[in-house]
mmCIF file of C-alpha atoms in Angstrom:
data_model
loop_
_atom_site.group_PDB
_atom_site.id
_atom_site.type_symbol
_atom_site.label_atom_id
_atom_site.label_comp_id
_atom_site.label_asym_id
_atom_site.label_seq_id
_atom_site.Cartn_x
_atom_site.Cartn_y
_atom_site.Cartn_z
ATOM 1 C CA UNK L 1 5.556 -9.821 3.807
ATOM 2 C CA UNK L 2 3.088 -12.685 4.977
ATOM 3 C CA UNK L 3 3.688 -14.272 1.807
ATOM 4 C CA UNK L 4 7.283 -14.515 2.222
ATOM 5 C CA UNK L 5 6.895 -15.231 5.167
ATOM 6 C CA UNK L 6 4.462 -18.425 4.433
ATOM 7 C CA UNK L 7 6.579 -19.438 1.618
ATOM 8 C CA UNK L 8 9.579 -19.829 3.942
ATOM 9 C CA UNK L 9 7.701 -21.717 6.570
ATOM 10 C CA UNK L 10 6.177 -24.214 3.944
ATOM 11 C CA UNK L 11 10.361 -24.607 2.080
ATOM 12 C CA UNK L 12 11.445 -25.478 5.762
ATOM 13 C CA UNK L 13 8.631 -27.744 6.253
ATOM 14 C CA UNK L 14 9.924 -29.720 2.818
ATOM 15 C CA UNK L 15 13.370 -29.481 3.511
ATOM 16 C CA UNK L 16 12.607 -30.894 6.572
ATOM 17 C CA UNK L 17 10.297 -33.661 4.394
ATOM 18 C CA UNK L 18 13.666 -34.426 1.929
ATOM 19 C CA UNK L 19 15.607 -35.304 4.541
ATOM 20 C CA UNK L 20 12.875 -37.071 6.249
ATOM 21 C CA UNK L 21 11.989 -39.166 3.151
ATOM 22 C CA UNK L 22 15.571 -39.311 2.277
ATOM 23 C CA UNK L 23 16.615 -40.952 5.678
ATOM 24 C CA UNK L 24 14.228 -43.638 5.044
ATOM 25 C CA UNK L 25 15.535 -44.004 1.330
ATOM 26 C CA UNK L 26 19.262 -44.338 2.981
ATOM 27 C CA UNK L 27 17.346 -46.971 5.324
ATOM 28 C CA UNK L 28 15.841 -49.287 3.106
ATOM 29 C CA UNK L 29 19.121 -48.990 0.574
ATOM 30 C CA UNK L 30 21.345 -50.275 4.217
ATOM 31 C CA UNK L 31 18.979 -53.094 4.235
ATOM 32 C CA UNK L 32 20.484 -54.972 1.379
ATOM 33 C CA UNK L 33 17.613 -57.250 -0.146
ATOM 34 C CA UNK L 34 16.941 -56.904 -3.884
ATOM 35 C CA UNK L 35 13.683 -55.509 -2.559
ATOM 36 C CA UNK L 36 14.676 -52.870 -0.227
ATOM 37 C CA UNK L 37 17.290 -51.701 -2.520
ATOM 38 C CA UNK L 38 15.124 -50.932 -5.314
ATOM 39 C CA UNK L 39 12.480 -49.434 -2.741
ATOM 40 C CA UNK L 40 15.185 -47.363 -1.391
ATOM 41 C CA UNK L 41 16.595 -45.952 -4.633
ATOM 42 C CA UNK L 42 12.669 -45.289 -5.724
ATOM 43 C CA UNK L 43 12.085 -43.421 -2.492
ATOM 44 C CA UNK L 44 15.519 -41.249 -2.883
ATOM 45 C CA UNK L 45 13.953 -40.105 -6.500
ATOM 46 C CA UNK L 46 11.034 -38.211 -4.564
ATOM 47 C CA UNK L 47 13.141 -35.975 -2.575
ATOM 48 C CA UNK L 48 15.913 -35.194 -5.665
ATOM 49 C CA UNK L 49 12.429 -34.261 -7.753
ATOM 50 C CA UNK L 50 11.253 -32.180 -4.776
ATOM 51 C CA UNK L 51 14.666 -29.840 -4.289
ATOM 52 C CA UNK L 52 14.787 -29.409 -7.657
ATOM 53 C CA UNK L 53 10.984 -28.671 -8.080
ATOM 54 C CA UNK L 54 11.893 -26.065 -4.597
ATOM 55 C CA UNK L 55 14.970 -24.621 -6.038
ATOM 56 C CA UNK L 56 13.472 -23.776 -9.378
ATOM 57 C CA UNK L 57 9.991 -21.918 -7.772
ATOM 58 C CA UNK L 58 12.782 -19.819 -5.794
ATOM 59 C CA UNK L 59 14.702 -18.640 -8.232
ATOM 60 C CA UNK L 60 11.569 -17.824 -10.269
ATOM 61 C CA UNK L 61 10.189 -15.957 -7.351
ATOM 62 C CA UNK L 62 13.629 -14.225 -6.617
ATOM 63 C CA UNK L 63 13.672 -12.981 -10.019
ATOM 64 C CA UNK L 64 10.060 -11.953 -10.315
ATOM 65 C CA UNK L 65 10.902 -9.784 -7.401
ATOM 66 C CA UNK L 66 13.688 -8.295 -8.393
ATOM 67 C CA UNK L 67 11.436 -7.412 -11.563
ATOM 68 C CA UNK L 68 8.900 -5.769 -9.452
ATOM 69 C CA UNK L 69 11.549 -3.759 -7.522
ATOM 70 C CA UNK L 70 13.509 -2.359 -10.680
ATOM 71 C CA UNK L 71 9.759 -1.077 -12.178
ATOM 72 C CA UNK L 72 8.710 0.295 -8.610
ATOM 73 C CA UNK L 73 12.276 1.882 -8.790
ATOM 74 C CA UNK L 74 10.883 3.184 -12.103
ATOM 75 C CA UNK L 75 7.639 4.682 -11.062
ATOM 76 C CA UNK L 76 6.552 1.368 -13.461
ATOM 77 C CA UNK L 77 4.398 -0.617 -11.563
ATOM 78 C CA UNK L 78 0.702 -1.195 -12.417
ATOM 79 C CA UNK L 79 -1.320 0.804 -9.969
ATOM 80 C CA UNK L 80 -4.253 -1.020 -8.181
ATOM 81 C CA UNK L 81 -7.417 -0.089 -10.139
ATOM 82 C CA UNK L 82 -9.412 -3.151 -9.450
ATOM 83 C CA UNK L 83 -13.199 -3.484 -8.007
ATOM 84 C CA UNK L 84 -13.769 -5.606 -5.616
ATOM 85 C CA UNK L 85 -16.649 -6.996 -3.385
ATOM 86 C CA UNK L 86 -17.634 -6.842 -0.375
ATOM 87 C CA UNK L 87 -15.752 -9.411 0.524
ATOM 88 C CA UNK L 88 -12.629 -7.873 -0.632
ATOM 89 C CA UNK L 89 -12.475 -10.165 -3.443
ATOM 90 C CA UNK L 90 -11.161 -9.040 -7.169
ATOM 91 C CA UNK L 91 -14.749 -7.975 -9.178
ATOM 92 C CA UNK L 92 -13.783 -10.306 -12.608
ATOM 93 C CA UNK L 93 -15.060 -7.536 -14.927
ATOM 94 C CA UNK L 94 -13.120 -4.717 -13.186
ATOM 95 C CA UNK L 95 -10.182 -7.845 -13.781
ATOM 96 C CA UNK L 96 -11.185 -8.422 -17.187
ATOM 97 C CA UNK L 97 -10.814 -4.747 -18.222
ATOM 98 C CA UNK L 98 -7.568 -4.410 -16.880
ATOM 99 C CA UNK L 99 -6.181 -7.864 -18.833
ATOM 100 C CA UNK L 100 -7.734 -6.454 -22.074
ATOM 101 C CA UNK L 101 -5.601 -3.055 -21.427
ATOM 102 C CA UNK L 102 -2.597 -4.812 -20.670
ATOM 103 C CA UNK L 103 -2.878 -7.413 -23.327
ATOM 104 C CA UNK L 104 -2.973 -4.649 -25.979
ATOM 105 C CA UNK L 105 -0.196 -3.201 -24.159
ATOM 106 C CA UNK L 106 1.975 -6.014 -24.175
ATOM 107 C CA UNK L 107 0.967 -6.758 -27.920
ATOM 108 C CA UNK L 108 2.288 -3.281 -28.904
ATOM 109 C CA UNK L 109 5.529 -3.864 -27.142
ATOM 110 C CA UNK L 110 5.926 -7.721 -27.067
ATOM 111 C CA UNK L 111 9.689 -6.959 -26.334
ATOM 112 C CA UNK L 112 9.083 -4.699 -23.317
ATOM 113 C CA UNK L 113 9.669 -6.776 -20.275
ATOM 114 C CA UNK L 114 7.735 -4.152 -18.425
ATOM 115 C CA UNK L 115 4.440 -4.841 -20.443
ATOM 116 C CA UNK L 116 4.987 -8.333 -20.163
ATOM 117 C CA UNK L 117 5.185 -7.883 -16.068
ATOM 118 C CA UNK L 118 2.185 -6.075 -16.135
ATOM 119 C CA UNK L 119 0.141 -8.510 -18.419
ATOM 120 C CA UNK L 120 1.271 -11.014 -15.659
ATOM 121 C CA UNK L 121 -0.196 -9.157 -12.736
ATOM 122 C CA UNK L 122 -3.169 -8.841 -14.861
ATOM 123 C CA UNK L 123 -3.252 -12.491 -15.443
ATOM 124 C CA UNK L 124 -2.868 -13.149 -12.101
ATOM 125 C CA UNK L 125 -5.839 -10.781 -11.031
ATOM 126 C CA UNK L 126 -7.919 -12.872 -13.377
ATOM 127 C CA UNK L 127 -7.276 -16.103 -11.563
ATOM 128 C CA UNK L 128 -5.318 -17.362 -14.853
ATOM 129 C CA UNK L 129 -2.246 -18.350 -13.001
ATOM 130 C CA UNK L 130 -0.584 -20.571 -15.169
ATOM 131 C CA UNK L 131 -0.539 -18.224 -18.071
ATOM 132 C CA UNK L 132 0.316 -15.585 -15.087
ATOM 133 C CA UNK L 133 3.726 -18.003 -14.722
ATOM 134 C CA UNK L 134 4.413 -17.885 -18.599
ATOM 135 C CA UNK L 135 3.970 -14.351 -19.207
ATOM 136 C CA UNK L 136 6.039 -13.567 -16.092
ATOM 137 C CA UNK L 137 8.667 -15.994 -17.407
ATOM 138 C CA UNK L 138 8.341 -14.529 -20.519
ATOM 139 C CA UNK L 139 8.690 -10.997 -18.742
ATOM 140 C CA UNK L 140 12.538 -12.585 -17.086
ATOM 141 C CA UNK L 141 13.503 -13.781 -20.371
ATOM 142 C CA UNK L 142 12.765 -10.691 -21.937
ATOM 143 C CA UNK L 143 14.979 -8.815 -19.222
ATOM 144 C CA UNK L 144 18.008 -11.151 -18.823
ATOM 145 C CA UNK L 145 18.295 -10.587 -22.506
ATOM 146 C CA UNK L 146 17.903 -6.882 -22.220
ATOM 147 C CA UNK L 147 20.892 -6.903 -19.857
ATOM 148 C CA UNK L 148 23.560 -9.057 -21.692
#
């Protein structure tokens, strides 16, 4: 919940940014010099990048979570098995066990969305987040196909 919760406050506080940055875009576009103009239109790119950058991490993170509830629905889910410190950090061994598991999962099944959700928890845990991304996309891909 606190991650929702943070992810809303920091959309809100870039919405509020757009317009911000958008406002002055408008601004210097009113101004009517050669100069300004071209400033203005320059500064209006920023924001148009940023919604779109905003709308797409939402959608991936709606999806991923709708995911995560159909294979909790299923009993599916990968069950916390980690290690961890002290400190309450992930132990990478204990993380690196799990990713080999769930790699060889995923490999046996590379058209199981549910492996390929698992393999990106497992990613995840193993501070590999960009491949986390990909195998989750891959894992969204895999189930809008599924349910055409």
């Amino acid at each position: 919940m606190r991650a929702k919760i943070s992810y809303v406050v920091t959309a809100a506080l870039l919405v509020f940014y757009f317009v911000l940055v958008g406002s002055r875009g408008v601004m210097l576009i009113q101004s009517g010099t050669l100069l300004t103009v071209t400033f203005g239109i320059a500064v209006l790119i920023l924001p148009v990048i940023g919604v779109w950058f905003l709308w797409k991490n939402t959608q991936f993170i709606r999806r991923a979570n709708r995911l995560a509830a159909e294979l909790d629905a299923e009993g599916g889910l990968p069950v916390d098995e980690l290690k961890r410190t002290a400190a309450g950090r992930i132990d990478r061994d204990s993380a690196d066990e799990v990713f080999a598991r769930r790699k060889a999962e995923t490999e046996a099944a590379p058209d199981d969305w549910r492996s390929w959700f698992r393999l990106a928890v497992a990613y995840h845990d193993a501070r590999d987040t960009p491949r986390a991304r990909k195998a989750m996309q891959r894992a969204i891909a895999l189930h809008q196909s599924s349910a055409r």
